[in-house]
Coordinates of C-alpha atoms (C1' of nucleotides) in Angstrom, one line a residue:
Chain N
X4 CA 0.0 0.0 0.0
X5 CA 1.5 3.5 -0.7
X6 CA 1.1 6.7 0.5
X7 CA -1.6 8.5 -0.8
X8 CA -3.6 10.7 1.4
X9 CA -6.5 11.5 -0.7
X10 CA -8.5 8.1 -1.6
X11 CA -11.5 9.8 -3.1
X12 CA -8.9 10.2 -5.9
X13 CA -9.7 6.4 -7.1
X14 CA -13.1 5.4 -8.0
X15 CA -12.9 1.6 -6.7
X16 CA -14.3 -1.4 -8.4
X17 CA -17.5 -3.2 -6.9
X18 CA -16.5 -6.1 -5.7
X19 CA -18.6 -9.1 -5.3
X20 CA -18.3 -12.8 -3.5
X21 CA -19.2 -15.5 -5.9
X22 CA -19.4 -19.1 -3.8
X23 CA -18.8 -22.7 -5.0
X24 CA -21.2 -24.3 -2.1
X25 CA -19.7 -27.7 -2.1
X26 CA -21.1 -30.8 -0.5
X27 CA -21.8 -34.8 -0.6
X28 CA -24.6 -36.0 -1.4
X29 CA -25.0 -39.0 0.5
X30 CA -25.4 -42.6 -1.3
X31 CA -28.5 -43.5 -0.7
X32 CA -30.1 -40.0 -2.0
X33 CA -27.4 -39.4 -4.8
X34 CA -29.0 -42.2 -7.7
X35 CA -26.2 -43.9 -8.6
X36 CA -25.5 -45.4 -5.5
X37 CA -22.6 -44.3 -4.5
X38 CA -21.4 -40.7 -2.2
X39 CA -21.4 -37.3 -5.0
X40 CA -19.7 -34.5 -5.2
X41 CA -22.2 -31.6 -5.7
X42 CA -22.2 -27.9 -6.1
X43 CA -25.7 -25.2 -5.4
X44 CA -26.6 -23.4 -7.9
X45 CA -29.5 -21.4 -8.5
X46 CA -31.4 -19.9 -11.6
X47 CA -31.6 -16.7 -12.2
X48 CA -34.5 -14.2 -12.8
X49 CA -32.5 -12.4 -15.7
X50 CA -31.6 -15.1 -18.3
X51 CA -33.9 -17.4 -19.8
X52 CA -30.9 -20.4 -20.0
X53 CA -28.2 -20.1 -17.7
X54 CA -27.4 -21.0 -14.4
X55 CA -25.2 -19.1 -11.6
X56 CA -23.4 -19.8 -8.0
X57 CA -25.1 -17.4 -5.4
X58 CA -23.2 -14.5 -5.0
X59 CA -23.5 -10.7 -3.5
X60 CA -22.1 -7.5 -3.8
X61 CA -19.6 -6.3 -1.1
X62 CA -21.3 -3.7 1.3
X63 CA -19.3 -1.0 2.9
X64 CA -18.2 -1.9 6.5
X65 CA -18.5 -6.2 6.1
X66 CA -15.8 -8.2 5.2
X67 CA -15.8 -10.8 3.1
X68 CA -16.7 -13.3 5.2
X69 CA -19.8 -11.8 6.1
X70 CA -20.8 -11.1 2.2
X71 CA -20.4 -14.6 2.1
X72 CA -22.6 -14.8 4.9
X73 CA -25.1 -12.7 3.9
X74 CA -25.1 -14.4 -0.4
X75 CA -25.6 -17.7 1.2
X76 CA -28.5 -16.3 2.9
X77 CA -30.3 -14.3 0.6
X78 CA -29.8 -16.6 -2.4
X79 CA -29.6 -20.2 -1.0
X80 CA -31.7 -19.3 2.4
X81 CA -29.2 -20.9 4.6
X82 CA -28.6 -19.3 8.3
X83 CA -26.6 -19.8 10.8
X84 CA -23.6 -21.8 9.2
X85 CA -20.4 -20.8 10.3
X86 CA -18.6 -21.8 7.4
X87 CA -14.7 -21.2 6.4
X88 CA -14.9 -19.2 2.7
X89 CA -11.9 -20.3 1.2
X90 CA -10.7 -17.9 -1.3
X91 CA -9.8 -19.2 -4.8
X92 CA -9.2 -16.3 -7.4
X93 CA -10.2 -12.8 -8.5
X94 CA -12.0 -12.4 -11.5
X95 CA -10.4 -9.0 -12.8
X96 CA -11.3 -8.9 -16.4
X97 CA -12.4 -4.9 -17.0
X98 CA -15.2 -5.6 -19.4
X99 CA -16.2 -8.8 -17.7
X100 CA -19.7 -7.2 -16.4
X101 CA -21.0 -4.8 -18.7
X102 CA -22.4 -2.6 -16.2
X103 CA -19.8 -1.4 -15.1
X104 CA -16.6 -1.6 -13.3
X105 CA -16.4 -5.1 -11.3
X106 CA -14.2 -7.8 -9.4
X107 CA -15.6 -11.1 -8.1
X108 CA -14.0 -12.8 -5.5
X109 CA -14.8 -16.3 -6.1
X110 CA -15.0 -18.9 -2.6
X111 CA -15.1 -22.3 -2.0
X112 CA -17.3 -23.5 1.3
X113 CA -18.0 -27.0 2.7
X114 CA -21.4 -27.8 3.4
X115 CA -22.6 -30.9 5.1
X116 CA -25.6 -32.3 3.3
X117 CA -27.8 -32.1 6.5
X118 CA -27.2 -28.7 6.7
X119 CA -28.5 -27.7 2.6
X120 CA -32.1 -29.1 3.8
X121 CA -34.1 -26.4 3.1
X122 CA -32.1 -24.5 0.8
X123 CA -33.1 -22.7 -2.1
X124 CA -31.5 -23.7 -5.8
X125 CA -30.5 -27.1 -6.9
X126 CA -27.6 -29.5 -6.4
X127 CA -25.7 -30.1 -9.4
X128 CA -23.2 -33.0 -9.8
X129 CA -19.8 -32.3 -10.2
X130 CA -18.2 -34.7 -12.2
X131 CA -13.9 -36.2 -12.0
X132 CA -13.1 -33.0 -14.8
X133 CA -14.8 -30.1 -11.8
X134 CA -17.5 -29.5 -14.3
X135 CA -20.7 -29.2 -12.9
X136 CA -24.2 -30.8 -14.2
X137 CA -26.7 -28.4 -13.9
X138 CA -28.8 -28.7 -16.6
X139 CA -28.2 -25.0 -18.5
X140 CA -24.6 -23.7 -18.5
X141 CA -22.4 -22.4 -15.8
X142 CA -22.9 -18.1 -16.3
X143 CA -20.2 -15.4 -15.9
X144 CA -16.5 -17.4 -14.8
X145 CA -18.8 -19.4 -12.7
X146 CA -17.6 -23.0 -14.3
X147 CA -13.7 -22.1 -13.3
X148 CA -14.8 -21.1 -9.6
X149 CA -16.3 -24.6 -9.3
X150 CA -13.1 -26.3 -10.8
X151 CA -11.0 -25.2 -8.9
X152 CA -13.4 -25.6 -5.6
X153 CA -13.1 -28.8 -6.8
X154 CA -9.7 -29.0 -7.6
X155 CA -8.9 -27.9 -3.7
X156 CA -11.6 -29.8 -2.1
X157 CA -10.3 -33.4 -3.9
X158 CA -6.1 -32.3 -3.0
X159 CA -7.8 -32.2 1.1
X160 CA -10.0 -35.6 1.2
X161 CA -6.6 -37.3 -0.3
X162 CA -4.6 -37.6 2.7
X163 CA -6.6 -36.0 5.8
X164 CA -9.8 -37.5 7.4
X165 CA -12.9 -35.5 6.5
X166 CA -10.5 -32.2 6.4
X167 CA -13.6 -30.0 6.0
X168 CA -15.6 -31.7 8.7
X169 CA -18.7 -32.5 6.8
X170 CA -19.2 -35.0 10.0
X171 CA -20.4 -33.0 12.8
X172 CA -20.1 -36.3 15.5
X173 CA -18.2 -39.5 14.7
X174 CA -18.1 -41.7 12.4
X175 CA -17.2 -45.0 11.0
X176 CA -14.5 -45.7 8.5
X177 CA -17.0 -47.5 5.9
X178 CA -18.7 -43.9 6.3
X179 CA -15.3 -41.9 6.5
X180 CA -14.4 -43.8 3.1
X181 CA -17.6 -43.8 1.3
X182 CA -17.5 -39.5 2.2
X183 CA -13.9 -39.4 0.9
X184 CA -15.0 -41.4 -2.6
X185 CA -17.4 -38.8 -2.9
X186 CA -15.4 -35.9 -3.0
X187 CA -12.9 -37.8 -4.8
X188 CA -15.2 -39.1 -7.5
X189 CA -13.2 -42.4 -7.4
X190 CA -13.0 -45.7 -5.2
X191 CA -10.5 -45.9 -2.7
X192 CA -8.6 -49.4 -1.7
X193 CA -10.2 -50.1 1.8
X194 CA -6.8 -51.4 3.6
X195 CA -4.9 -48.5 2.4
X196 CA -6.9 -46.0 3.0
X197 CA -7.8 -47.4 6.8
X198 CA -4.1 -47.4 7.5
X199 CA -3.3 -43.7 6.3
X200 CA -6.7 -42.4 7.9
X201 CA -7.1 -44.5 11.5
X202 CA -3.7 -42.9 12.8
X203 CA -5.3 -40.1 12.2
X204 CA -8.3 -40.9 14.3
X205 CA -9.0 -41.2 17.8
X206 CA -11.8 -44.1 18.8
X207 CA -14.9 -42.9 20.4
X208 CA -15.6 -43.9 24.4
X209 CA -18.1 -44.1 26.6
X210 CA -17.4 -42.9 30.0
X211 CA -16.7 -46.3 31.3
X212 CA -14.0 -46.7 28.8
X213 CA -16.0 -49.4 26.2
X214 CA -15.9 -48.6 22.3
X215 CA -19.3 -46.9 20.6
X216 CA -20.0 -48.9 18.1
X217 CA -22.2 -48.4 15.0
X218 CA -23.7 -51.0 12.7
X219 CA -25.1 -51.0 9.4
X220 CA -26.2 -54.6 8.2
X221 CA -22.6 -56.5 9.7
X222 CA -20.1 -56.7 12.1
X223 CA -20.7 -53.4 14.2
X224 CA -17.8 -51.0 13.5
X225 CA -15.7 -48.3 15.9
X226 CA -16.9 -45.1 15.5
X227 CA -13.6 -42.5 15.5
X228 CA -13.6 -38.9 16.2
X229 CA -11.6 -36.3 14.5
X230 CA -7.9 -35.9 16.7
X231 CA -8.4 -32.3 18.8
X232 CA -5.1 -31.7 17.1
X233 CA -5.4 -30.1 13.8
X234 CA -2.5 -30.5 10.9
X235 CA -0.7 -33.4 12.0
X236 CA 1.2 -34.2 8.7
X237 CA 0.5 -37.7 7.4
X238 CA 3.2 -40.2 8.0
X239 CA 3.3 -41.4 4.7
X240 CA 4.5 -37.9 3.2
X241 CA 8.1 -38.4 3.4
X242 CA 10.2 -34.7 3.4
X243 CA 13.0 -34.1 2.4
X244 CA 14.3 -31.5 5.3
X245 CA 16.9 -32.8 7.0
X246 CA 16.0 -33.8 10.7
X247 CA 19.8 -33.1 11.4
X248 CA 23.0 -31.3 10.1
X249 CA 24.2 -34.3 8.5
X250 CA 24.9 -34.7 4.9
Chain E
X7 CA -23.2 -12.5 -9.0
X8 CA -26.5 -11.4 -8.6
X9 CA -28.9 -9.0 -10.6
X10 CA -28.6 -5.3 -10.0
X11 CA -29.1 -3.1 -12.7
X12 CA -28.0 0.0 -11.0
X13 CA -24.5 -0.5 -10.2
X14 CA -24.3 3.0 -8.9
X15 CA -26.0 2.1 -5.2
X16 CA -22.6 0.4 -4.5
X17 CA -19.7 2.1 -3.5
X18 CA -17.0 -0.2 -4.2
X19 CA -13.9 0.1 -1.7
X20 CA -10.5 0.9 -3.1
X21 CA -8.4 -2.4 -4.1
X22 CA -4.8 -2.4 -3.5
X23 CA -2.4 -5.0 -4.5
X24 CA 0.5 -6.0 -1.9
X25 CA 3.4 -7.9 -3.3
X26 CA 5.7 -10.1 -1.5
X27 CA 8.6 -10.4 -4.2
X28 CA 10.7 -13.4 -3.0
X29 CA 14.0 -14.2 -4.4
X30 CA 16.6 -16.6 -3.3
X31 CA 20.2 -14.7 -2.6
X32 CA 23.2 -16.4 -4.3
X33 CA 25.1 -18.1 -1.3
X34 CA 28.2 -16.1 -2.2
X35 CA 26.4 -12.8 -1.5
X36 CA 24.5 -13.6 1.1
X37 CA 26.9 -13.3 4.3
X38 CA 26.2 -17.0 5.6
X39 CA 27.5 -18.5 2.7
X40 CA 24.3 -19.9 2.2
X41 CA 22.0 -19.3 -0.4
X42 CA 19.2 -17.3 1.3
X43 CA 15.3 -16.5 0.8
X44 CA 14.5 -13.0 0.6
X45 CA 11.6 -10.8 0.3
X46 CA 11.7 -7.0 -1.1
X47 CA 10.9 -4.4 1.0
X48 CA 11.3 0.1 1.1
X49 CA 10.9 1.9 3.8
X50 CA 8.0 4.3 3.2
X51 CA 8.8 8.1 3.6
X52 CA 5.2 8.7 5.6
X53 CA 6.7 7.2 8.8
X54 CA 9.5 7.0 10.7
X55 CA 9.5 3.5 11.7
X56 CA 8.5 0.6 9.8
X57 CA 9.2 -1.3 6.3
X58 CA 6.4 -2.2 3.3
X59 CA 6.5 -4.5 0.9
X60 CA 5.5 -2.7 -2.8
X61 CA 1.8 -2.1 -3.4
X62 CA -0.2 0.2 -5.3
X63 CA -4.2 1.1 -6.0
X64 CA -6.1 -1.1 -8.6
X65 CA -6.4 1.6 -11.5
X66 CA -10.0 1.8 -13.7
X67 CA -9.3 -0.8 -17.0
X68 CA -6.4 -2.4 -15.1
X69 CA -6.3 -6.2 -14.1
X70 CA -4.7 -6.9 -10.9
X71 CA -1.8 -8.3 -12.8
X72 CA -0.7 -5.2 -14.4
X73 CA -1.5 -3.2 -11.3
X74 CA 1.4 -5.7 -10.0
X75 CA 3.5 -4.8 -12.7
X76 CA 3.0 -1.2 -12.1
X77 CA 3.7 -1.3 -8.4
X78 CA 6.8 -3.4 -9.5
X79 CA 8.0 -0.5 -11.8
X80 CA 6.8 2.5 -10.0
X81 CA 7.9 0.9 -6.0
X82 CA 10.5 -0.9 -6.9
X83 CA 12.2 -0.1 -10.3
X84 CA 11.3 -2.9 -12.1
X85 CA 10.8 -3.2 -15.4
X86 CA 9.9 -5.9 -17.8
X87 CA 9.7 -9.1 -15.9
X88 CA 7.1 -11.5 -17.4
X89 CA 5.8 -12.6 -13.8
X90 CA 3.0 -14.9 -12.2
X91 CA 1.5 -13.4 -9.2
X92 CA 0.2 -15.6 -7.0
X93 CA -2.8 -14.8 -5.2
X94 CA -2.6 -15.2 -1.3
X95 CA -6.0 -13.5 0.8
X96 CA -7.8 -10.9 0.9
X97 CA -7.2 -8.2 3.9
X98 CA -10.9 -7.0 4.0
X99 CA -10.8 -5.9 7.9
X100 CA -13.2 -2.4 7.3
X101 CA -11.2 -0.7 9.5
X102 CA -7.7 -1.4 8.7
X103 CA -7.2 1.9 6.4
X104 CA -7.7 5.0 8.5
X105 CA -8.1 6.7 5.3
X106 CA -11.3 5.1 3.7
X107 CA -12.5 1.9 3.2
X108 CA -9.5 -0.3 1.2
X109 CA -8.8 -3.7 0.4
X110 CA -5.3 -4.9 -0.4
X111 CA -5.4 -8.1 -2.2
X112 CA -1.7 -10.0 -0.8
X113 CA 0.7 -11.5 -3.8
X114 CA 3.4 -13.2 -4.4
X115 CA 6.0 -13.1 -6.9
X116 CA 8.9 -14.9 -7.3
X117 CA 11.9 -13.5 -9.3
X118 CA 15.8 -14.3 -9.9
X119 CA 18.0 -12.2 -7.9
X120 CA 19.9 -11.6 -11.3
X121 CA 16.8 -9.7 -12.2
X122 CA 17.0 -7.3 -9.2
X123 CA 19.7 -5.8 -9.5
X124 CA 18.6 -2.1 -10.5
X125 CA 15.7 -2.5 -7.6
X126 CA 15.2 0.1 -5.4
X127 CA 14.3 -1.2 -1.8
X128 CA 16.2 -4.0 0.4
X129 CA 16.2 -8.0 0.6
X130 CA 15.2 -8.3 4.0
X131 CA 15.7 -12.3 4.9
X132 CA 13.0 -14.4 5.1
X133 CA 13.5 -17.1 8.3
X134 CA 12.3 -20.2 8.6
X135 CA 8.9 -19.6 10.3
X136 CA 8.5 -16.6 7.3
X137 CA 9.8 -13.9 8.9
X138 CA 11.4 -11.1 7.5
X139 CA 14.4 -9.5 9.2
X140 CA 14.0 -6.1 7.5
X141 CA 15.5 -3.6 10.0
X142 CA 12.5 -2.3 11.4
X143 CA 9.1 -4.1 11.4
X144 CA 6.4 -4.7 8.7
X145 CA 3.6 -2.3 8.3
X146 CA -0.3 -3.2 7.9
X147 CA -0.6 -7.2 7.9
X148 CA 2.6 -7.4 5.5
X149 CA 4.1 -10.0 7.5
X150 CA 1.0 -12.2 7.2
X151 CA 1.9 -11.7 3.3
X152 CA 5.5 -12.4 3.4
X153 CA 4.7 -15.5 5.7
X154 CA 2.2 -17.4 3.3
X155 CA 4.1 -16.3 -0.1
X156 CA 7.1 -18.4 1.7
X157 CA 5.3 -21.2 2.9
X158 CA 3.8 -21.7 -0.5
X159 CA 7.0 -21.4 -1.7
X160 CA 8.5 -23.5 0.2
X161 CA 5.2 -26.5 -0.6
X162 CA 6.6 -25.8 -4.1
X163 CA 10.2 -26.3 -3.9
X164 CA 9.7 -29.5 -1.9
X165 CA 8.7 -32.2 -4.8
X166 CA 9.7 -30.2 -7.8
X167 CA 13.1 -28.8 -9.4
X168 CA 12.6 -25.0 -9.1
X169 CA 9.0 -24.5 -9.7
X170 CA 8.9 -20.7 -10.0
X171 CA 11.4 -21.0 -13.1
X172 CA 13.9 -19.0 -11.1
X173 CA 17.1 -20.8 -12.8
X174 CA 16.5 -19.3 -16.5
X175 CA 18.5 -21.8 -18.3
X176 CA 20.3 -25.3 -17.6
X177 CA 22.0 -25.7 -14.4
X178 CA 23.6 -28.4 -12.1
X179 CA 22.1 -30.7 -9.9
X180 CA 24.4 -28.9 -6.9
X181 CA 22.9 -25.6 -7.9
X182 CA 19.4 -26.5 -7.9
X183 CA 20.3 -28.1 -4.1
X184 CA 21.9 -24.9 -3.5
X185 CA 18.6 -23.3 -4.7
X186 CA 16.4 -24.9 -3.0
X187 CA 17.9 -25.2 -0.2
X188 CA 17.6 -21.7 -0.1
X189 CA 13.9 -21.7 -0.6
X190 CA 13.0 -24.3 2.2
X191 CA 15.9 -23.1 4.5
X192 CA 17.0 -26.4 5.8
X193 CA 19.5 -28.6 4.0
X194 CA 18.5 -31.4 1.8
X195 CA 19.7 -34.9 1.7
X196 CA 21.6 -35.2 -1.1
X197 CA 21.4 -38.6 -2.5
X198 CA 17.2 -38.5 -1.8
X199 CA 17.6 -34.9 -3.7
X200 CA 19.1 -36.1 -6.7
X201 CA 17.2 -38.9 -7.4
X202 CA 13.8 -36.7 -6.6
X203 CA 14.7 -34.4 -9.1
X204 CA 16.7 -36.3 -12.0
X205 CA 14.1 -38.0 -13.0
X206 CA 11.8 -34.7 -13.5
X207 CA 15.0 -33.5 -15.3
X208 CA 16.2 -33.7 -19.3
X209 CA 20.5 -34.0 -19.7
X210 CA 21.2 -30.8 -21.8
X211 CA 23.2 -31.6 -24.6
X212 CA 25.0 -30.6 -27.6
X213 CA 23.7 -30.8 -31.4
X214 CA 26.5 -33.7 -31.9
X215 CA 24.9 -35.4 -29.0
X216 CA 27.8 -34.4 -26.6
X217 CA 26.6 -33.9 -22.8
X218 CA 27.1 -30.0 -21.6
X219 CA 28.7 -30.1 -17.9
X220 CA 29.7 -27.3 -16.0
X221 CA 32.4 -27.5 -13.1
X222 CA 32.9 -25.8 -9.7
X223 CA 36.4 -26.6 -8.4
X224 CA 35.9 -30.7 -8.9
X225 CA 34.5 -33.0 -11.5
X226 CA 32.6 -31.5 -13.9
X227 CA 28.8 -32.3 -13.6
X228 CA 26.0 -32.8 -16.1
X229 CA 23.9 -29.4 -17.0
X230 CA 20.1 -30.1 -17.1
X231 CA 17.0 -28.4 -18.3
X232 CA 13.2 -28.4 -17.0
X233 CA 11.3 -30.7 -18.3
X234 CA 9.0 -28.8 -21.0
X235 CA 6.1 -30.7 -20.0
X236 CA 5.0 -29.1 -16.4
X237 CA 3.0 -30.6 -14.5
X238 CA 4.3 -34.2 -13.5
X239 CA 3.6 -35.5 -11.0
X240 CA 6.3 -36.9 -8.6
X241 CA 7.1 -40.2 -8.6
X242 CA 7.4 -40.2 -5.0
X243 CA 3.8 -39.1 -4.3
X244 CA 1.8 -42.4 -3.8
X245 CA -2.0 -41.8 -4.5
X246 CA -4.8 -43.5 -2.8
X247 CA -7.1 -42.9 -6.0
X248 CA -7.6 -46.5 -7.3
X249 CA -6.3 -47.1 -10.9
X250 CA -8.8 -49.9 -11.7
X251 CA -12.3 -51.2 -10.1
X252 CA -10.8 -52.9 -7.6
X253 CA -12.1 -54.0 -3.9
Chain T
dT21 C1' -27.2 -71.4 8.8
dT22 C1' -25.9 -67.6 5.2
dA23 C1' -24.9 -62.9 3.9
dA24 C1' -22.9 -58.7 4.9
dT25 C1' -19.8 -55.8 6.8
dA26 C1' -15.5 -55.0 10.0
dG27 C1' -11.0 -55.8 11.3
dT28 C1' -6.3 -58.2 11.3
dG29 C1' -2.3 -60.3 9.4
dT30 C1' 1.1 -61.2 5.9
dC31 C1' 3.7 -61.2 1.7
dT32 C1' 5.7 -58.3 -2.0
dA33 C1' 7.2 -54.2 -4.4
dT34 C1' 8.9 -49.6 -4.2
dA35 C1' 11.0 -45.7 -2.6
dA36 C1' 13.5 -43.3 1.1
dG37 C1' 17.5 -43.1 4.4
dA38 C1' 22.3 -44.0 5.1
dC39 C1' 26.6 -44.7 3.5
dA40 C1' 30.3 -46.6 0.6
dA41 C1' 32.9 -46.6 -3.6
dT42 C1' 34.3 -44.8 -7.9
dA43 C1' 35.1 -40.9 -11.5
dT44 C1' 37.0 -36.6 -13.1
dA45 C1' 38.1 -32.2 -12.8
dT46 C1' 41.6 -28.3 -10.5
dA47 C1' 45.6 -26.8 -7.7
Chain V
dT30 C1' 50.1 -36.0 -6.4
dA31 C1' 46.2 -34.2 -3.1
dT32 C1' 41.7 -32.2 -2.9
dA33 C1' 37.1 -31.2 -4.2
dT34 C1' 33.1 -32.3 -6.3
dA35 C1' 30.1 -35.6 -9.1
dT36 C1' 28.0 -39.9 -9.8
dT37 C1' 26.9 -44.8 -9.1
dG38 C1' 25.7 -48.6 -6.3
dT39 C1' 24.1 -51.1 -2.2
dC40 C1' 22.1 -52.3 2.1
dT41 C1' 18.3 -51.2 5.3
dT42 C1' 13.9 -49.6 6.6
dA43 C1' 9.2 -47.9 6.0
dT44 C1' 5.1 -47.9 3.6
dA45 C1' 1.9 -48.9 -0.2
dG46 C1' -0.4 -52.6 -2.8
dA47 C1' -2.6 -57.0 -2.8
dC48 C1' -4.9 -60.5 -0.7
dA49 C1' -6.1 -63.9 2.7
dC50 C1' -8.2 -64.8 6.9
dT51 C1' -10.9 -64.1 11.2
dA52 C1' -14.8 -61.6 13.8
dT53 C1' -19.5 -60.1 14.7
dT54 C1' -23.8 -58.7 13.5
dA55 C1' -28.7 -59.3 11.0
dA56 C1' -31.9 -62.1 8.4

DNA sequence: TTAATAGTGTCTATAAGACAATATATA
DNA sequence: TATATATTGTCTTATAGACACTATTAA
């Protein structure tokens, strides 16, 4: 920032908040069977064909968090989600809206399924490429916001349990793994991805120190809780720093 | 982005762009005789105390990439450089510009330290929690910048030779050690190193099929070149995603 | 009982960590 | 020659990949 005393001096862009709402939709609801990645969109008033994220204008005195707050409200009619906007990239084309001068902000958020209930808009599935499915086309720079959502959300579920926490209480590996196919869009090999994800995981007691246990048509299974402790790198990523001075 | 015809109800803030320009100091210049991250930084003349890294307002017609260059030229003297700014956050707090309402929109660049020779400003050095040791301390929430343009520098330079393109032509396996050893601060295991990086590497070579080596003060050592495909994937880097339909 | 899911154990292949040995330049 | 750096090879260890086997529920 430099020094310049007089701001009036620059006529600033609006800036809006464009939002990938990302979640899974589970299994059972999704048709094909299995977990899907999925992304809200909504259809707006002004364009006979064409589909667009939910988004909002900036106001004077929020931050950005709270326009995301407040787009996710007024378009999609969700309150009281304390979500993490996670920014992806500024959409700084000048002529890109042609009424006038105009920067988008485009955000990812993670939304657990439960939570999208009543929302307004529909779910579109996003597919192994990050191109959504809704049935008109993706508006504005609205397919790249969702790529890269995408993109960001699939490099997370690779080597972290749930890193988004779309499970609000605990959970079950056959769940964790059927979640992480989901976001991933692919199957996952069950011994592999139990060994990477259960040191990760701390099993759920009762008070009296048995296991909770969840079943769902076999052998009951642990139910695991997030660890307290965020970031713990996953032992199978080797680094290359040197632990010592040798060499 | 939602429908308003009347863009005028808005008052957009005014958008700055704050650049972390990193480099990596040549180990023979650098005092340690190390090579060594650094940032670029000028002390501002509107206070007494305190070190910025280059910025400027987001112009009408202007992307936010040539409002980078321009700060480049007009803060720092630089001219010319074909760089990739990296988007890092948004600063958005209302009231962090006593003057008006602002948003500075944190980069990073990375450039060769050939190419800053003419720059006005100083290399402060970057430590290895992302520090900068510029005399006196950063101004606004410039060290947040300078602390996430390193670390996602540093993410870079651990599985790939020399990401950012710093090295402009062929150069030694010891150099690009030297280099990123640099960037990450720590030494690297050399053996682990070289066979990380050789095999995202092409042997330069003559026309006649003759290898081109280099020497510094022992046997000479083969010269390589970045691959011209980007974008692989290190070997090292185990994925869980299943290849087939397995399990 | 059978079917379905959960969890454990084991063998193999691959890559990293550690270190030794050899090669080729300069002083 | 001695010294410095480069390069190759080898042994050990850790983890992924593949697969077999046991365990515990419901129907």
């Amino acid at each position: 920032m430099g020094r310049v005393d007089d701001l009036s001096m620059f006529r600033g862009p609006n800036v809006a908040v464009d939002i990938a709402v990302l979640t899974v939709v589970p299994a059972p609801l999704s048709g094909t069977g299995l977990s899907q990645l999925a992304v809200l969109v909504e259809q707006p008033d002004f364009v006979a064909d064409g589909t667009v994220l939910p988004g909002r204008f900036l106001r004077e005195g929020q931050t950005v968090a709270q326009a995301v707050a407040d787009a996710l409200h007024v378009k999609a009619g969700l309150v009281g989600l304390d979500v993490l906007p996670r920014l992806l990239r500024v959409f700084d084309d000048p002529g890109r809206d042609p009424r006038g001068w105009t920067l988008s902000l485009g955000h990812a958020v993670s939304v657990a399924f439960e939570h999208l209930e009543g929302a307004r808009g529909q779910l579109a599935h996003v597919d192994g490429q990050g191109a959504a499915d809704a049935g008109s086309p993706l508006l504005f720079d609205h397919d790249v916001i969702v790529r890269e959502a995408a993109e960001g959300m699939r490099a997370r579920y690779e080597l972290e349990p749930d890193p988004d926490g779309l499970f609000g209480v605990g959970f079950t590996l056959a769940e964790l793994r059927d979640l992480h196919e989901g976001v991933l869009g692919q199957q996952l090999r069950k011994d592999t991805f139990n060994r990477r994800m259960v040191e990760q995981l701390r099993p759920q007691t009762r008070s009296d120190g048995t296991p909770v246990l969840r079943t769902r048509g076999g052998r009951p299974a642990q139910v695991y809780l997030r660890q307290p402790r965020p970031g713990v790198p996953p032992a199978s990523r080797r680094r290359l720093v040197l632990p010592r001075e040798t060499n």
